[in-house]
Short mmCIF file of C-alpha atoms in Angstrom, two decimals:
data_model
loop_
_atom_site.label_atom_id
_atom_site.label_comp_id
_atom_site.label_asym_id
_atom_site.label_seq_id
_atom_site.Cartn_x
_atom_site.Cartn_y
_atom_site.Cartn_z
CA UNK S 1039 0.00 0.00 0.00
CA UNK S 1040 2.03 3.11 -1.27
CA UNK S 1041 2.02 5.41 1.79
CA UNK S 1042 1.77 9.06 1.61
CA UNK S 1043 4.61 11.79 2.11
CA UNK S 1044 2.56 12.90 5.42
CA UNK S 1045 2.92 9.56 6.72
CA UNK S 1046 6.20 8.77 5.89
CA UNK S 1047 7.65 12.23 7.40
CA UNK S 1048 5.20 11.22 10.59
CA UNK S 1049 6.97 7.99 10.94
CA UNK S 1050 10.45 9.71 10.65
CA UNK S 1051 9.69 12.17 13.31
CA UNK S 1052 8.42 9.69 15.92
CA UNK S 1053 12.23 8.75 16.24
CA UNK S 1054 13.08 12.46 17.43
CA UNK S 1055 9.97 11.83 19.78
CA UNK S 1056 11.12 8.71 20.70
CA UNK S 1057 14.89 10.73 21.75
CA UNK S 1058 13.20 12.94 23.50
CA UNK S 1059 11.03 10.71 25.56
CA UNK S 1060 13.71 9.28 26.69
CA UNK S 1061 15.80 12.32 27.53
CA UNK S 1062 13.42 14.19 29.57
CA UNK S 1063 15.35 16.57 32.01
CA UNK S 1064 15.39 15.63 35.62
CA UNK S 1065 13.58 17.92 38.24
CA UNK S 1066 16.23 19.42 40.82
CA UNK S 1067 16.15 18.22 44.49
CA UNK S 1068 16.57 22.24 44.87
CA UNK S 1069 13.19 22.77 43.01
CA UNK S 1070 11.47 19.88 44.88
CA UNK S 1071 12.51 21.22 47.72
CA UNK S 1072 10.61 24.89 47.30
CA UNK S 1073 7.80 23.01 46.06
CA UNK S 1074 7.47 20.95 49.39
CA UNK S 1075 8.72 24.28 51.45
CA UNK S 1076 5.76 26.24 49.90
CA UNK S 1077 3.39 23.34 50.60
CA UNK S 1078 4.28 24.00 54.11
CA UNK S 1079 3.59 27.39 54.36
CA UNK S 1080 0.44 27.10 52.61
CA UNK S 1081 -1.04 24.16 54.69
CA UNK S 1082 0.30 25.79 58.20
CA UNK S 1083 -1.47 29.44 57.24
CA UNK S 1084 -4.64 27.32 56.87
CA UNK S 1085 -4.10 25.67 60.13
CA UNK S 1086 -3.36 28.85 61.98
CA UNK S 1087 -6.67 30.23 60.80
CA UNK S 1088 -8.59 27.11 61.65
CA UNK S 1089 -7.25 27.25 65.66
CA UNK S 1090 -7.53 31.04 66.08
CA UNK S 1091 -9.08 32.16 69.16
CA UNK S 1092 -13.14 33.76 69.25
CA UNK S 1093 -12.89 37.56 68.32
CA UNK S 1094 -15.35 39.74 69.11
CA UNK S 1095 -16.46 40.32 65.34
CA UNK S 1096 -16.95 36.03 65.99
CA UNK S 1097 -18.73 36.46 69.37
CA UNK S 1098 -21.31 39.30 67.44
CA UNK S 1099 -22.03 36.79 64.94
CA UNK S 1100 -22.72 34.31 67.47
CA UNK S 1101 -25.59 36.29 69.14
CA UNK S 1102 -27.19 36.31 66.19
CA UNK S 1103 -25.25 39.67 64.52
CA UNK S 1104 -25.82 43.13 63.94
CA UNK S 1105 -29.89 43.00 64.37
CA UNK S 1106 -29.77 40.94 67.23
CA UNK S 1107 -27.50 43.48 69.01
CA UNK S 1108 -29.59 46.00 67.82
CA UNK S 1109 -32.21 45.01 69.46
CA UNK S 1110 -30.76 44.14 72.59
CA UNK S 1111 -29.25 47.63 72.74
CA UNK S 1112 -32.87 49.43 71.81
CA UNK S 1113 -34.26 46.95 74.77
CA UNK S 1114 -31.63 47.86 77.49
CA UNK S 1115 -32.13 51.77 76.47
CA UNK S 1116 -35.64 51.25 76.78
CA UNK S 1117 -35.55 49.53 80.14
CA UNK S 1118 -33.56 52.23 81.41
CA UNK S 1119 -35.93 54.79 80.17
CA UNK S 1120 -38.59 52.86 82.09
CA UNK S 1121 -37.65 52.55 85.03
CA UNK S 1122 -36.12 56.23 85.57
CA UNK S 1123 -39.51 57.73 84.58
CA UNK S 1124 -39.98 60.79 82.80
CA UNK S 1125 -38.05 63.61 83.81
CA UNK S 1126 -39.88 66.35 86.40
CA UNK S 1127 -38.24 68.84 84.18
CA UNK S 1128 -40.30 67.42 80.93
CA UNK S 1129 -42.04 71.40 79.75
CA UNK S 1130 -45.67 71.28 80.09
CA UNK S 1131 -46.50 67.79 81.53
CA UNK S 1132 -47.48 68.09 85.44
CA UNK S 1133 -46.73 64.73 87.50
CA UNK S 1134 -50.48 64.85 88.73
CA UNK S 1135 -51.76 64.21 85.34
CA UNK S 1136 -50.33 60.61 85.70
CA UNK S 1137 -51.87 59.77 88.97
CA UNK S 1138 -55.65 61.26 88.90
CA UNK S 1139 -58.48 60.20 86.33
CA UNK S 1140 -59.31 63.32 84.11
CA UNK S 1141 -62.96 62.50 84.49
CA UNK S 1142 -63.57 59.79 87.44
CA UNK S 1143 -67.37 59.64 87.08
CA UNK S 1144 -66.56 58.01 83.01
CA UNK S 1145 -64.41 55.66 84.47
CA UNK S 1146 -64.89 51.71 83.09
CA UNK S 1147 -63.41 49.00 84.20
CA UNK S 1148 -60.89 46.89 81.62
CA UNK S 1149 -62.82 43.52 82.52
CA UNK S 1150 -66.05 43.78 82.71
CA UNK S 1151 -66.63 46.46 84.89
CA UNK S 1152 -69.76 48.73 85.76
CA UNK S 1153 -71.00 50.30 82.56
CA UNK D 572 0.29 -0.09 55.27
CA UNK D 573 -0.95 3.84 55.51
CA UNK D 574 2.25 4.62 53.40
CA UNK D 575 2.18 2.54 51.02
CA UNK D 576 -1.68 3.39 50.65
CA UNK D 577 -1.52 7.18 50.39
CA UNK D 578 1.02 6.43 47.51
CA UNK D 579 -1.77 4.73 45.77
CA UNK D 580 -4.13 7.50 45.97
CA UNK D 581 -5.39 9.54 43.49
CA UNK D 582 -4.10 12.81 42.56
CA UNK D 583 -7.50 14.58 43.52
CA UNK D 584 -8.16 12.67 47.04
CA UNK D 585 -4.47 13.82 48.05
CA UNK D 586 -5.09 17.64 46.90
CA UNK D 587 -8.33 16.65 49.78
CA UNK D 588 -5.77 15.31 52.14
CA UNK D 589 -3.51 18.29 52.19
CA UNK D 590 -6.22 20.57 52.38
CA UNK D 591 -7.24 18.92 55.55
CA UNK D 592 -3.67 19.45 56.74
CA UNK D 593 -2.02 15.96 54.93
CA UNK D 594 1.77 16.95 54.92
CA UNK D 595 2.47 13.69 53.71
CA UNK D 596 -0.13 14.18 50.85
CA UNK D 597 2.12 17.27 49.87
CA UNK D 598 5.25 15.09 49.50
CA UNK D 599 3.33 12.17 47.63
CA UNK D 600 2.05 14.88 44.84
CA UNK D 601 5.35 16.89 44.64
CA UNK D 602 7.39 13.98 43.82
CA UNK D 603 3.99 12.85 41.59
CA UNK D 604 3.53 15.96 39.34
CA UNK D 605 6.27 18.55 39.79
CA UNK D 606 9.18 16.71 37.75
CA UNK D 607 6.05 16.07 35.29
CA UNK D 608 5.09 19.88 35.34
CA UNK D 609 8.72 21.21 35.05
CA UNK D 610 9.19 18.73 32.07
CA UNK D 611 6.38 19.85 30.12
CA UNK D 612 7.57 23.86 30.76
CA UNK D 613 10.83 22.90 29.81
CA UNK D 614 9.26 21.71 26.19
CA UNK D 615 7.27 24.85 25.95
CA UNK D 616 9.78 27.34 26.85
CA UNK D 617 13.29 25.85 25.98
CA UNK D 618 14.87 27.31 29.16
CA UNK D 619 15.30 25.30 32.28
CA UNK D 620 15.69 27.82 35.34
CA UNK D 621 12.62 29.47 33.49
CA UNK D 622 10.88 26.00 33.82
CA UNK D 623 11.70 25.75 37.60
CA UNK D 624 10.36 28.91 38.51
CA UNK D 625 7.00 27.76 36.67
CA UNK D 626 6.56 24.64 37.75
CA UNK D 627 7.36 26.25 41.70
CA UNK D 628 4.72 28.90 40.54
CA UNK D 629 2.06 26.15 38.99
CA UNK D 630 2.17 24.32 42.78
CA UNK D 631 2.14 26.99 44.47
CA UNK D 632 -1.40 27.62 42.94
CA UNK D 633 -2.60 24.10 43.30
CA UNK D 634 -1.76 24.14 46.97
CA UNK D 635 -3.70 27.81 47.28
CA UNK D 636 -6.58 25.46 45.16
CA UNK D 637 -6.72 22.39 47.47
CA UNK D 638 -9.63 23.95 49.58
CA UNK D 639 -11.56 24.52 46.70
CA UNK D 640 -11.41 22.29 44.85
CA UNK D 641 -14.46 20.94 42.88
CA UNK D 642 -14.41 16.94 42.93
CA UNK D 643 -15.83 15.91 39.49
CA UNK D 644 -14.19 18.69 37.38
CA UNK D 645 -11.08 18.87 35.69
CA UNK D 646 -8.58 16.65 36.92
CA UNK D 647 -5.16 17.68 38.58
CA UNK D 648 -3.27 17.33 35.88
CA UNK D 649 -5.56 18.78 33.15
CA UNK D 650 -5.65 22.10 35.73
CA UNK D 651 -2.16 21.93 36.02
CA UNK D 652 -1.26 21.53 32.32
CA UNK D 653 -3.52 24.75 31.54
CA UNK D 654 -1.75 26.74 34.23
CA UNK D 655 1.58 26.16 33.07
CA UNK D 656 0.58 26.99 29.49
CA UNK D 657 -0.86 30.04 30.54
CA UNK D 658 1.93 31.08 33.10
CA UNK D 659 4.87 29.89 29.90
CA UNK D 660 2.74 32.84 27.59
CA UNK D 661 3.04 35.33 30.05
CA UNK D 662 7.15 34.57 30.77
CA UNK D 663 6.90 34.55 26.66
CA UNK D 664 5.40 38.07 26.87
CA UNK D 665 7.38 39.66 29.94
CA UNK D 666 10.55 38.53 27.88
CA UNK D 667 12.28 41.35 26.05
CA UNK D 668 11.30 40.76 22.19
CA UNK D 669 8.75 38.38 23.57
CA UNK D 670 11.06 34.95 23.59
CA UNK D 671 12.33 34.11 26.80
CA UNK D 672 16.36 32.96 26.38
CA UNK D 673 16.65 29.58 25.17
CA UNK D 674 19.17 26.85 26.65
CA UNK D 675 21.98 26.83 24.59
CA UNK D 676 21.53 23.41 22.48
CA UNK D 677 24.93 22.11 21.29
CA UNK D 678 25.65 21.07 17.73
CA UNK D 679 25.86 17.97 17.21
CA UNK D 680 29.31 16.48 16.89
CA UNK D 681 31.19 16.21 13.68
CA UNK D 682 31.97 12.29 12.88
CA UNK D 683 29.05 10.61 13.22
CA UNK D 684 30.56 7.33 12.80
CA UNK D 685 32.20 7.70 16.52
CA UNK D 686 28.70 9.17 18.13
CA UNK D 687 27.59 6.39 20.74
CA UNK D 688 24.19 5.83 21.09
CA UNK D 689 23.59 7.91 23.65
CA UNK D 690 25.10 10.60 21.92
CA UNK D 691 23.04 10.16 19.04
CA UNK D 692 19.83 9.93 21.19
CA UNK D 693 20.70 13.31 22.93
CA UNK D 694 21.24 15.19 19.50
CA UNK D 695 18.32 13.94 17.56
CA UNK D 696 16.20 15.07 20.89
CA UNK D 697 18.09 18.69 21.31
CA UNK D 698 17.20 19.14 17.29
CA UNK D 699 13.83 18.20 18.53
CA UNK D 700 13.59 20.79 20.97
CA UNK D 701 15.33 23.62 19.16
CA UNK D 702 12.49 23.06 15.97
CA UNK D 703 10.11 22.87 18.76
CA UNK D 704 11.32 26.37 19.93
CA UNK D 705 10.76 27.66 16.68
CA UNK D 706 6.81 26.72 16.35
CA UNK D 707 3.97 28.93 17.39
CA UNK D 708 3.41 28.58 20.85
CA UNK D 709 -0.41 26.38 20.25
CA UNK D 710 1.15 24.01 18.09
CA UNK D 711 4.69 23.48 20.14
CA UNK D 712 2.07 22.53 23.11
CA UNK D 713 0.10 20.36 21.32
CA UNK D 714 2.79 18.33 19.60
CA UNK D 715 4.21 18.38 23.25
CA UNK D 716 0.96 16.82 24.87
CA UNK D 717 0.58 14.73 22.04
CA UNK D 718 3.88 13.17 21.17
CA UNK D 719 6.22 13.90 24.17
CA UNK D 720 3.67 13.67 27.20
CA UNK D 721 1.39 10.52 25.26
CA UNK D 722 -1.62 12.31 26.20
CA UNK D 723 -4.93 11.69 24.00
CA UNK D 724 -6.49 14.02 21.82
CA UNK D 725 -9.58 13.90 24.14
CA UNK D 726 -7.22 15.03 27.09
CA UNK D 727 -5.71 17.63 24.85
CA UNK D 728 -8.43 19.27 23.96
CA UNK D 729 -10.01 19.82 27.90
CA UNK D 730 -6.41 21.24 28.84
CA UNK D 731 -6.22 23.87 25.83
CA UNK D 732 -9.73 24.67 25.52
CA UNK D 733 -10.58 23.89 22.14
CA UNK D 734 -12.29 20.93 19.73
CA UNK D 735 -10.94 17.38 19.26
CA UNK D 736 -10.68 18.57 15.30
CA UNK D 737 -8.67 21.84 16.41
CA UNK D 738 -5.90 19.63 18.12
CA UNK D 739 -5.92 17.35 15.36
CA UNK D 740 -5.27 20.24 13.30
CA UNK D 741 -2.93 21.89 15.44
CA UNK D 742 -0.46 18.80 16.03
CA UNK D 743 -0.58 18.69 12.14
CA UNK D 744 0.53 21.53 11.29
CA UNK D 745 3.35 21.18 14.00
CA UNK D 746 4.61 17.83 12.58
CA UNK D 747 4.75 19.30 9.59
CA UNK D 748 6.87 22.54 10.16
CA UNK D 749 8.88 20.09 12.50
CA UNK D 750 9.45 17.26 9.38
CA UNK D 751 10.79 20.54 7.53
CA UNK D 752 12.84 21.71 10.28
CA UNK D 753 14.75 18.45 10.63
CA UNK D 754 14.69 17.21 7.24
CA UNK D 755 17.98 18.35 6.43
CA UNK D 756 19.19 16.90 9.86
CA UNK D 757 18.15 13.39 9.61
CA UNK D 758 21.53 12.35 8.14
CA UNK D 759 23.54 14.32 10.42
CA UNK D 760 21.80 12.52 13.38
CA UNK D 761 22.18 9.25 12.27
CA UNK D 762 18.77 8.72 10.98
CA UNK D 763 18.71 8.19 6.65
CA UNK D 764 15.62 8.50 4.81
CA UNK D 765 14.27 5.38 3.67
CA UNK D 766 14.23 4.99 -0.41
#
């Protein structure tokens, strides 16, 4: 079977492959070496950030984040507010208005109380 | 034996392994795929410390990779055959007149009756690699991955990104210009045409 010139210039050419196959240059033990070393750093930077300690951005996110603490912070101010009534020096509000019915004879009861 | 089976391992389950914190796994794919890797630069760039410094620079990236890497996608070594492509085009294009500085390939010897085998073997492949040098950069690495690293066209293809039919027609064309290059260098080297 005549063969054609691709073929035949293939074939000759798989003997320079063949050479180079089995010349391949050797990898240093220096270059192996900063491979491995850079391994190292890479894998112990991971570990250090695995084993770090709680910070406090880490403790927010644990109670639930910035919405959460929000909250908590509106609540406590609130609380406070409460509980140290409003200031006598409030303009225009008198402290009796809290503690005397405007009009005593309209009172009604919350539960079923006298009409 | 532990040893013996982490050896056995696949290149993907070690990348897993290190990024767990596997030293071991580290050492089992260096010694695996860096003399590989630096091989394969070598061919694309002609320049060994240049090869080095890629291959150090390819696994340096895989080992940045390991925790995210994708089981079920590429494989190591297609990843790692695309990144040191891509990383050889950029030395190619940092390089003042946009070839990095080729190894010096000897000539071969006058007398070819008194080259040994060896020597014969070493100048038909340093004839190989300076034509190689000379070929556009898609067609050296695909006669590379084709012919030098026995990879399938299949394989090929996935690493560079491209059709079956574009390798095909890529590692023809580069056997071609090659056959030309060395054509008037198959005597020389101890290799006669056949009549």
């Amino acid at each position: 079977m005549p063969t054609r010139p691709d073929d035949h210039d293939h074939a000759a050419l798989e003997a320079f492959f063949d050479a180079a196959r089995r010349t391949t240059p050797v990898a240093s033990e220096d270059m192996l070496a900063r491979v491995l070393a850079d391994a190292e750093t890479v894998r112990t930077a991971a570990q250090a950030r695995r084993t770090r300690p709680v910070r406090p951005a880490r403790l927010r996110d644990l109670l639930g984040g910035w919405p959460s603490m929000a909250g908590l912070a509106a609540a406590t101010l609130a609380g406070l507010w409460i509980g140290a009534g409003l200031p006598e020096a409030v303009p225009g509000l008198n402290e009796a208005a809290y503690l005397v019915d405007i009009t005593p004879e309209m009172a009604f009861g919350l539960a079923g109380g006298d009409d | 034996m532990p040893f013996d089976a982490t050896d056995d391992l696949p290149d993907e389950a070690l990348l897993a392994r290190f990024a767990d914190g596997d030293a071991a796994a580290a050492r089992v794919l260096t010694l695996r795929l860096a003399p590989r890797v630096m091989a394969h630069a070598w061919r694309l760039l002609g320049n060994r410390a240049e090869a080095e410094d890629v291959t150090q620079d390819a696994m340096l990236r895989l080992w940045k990779q390991a925790p995210d890497w994708r089981d079920g996608e590429a494989k190591v070594t297609t990843w790692l055959y695309r990144v040191v492509a891509n990383l050889c085009i950029d030395r190619q294009r940092r390089a003042r007149g946009g070839t990095v500085t080729l190894d010096a390939i000897p000539e071969p010897a006058d007398g070819r009756a008194s080259m040994t085998e060896a020597m014969q073997e070493r100048a038909r492949a340093d004839a190989l690699q300076a034509a190689l040098n000379d070929l556009p950069a898609r067609q050296r690495q695909a006669v590379v991955l084709r012919h030098i690293d026995g990879l399938s066209n299949p394989e090929i293809a996935a690493i560079m990104e491209i059709t079956v039919e574009a390798v095909e027609s890529l590692t023809s064309r580069g056997k071609r210009a090659l056959s030309a290059a060395l054509a008037g260098r198959k005597e020389e080297l101890g290799y006669a045409d056949e009549t």
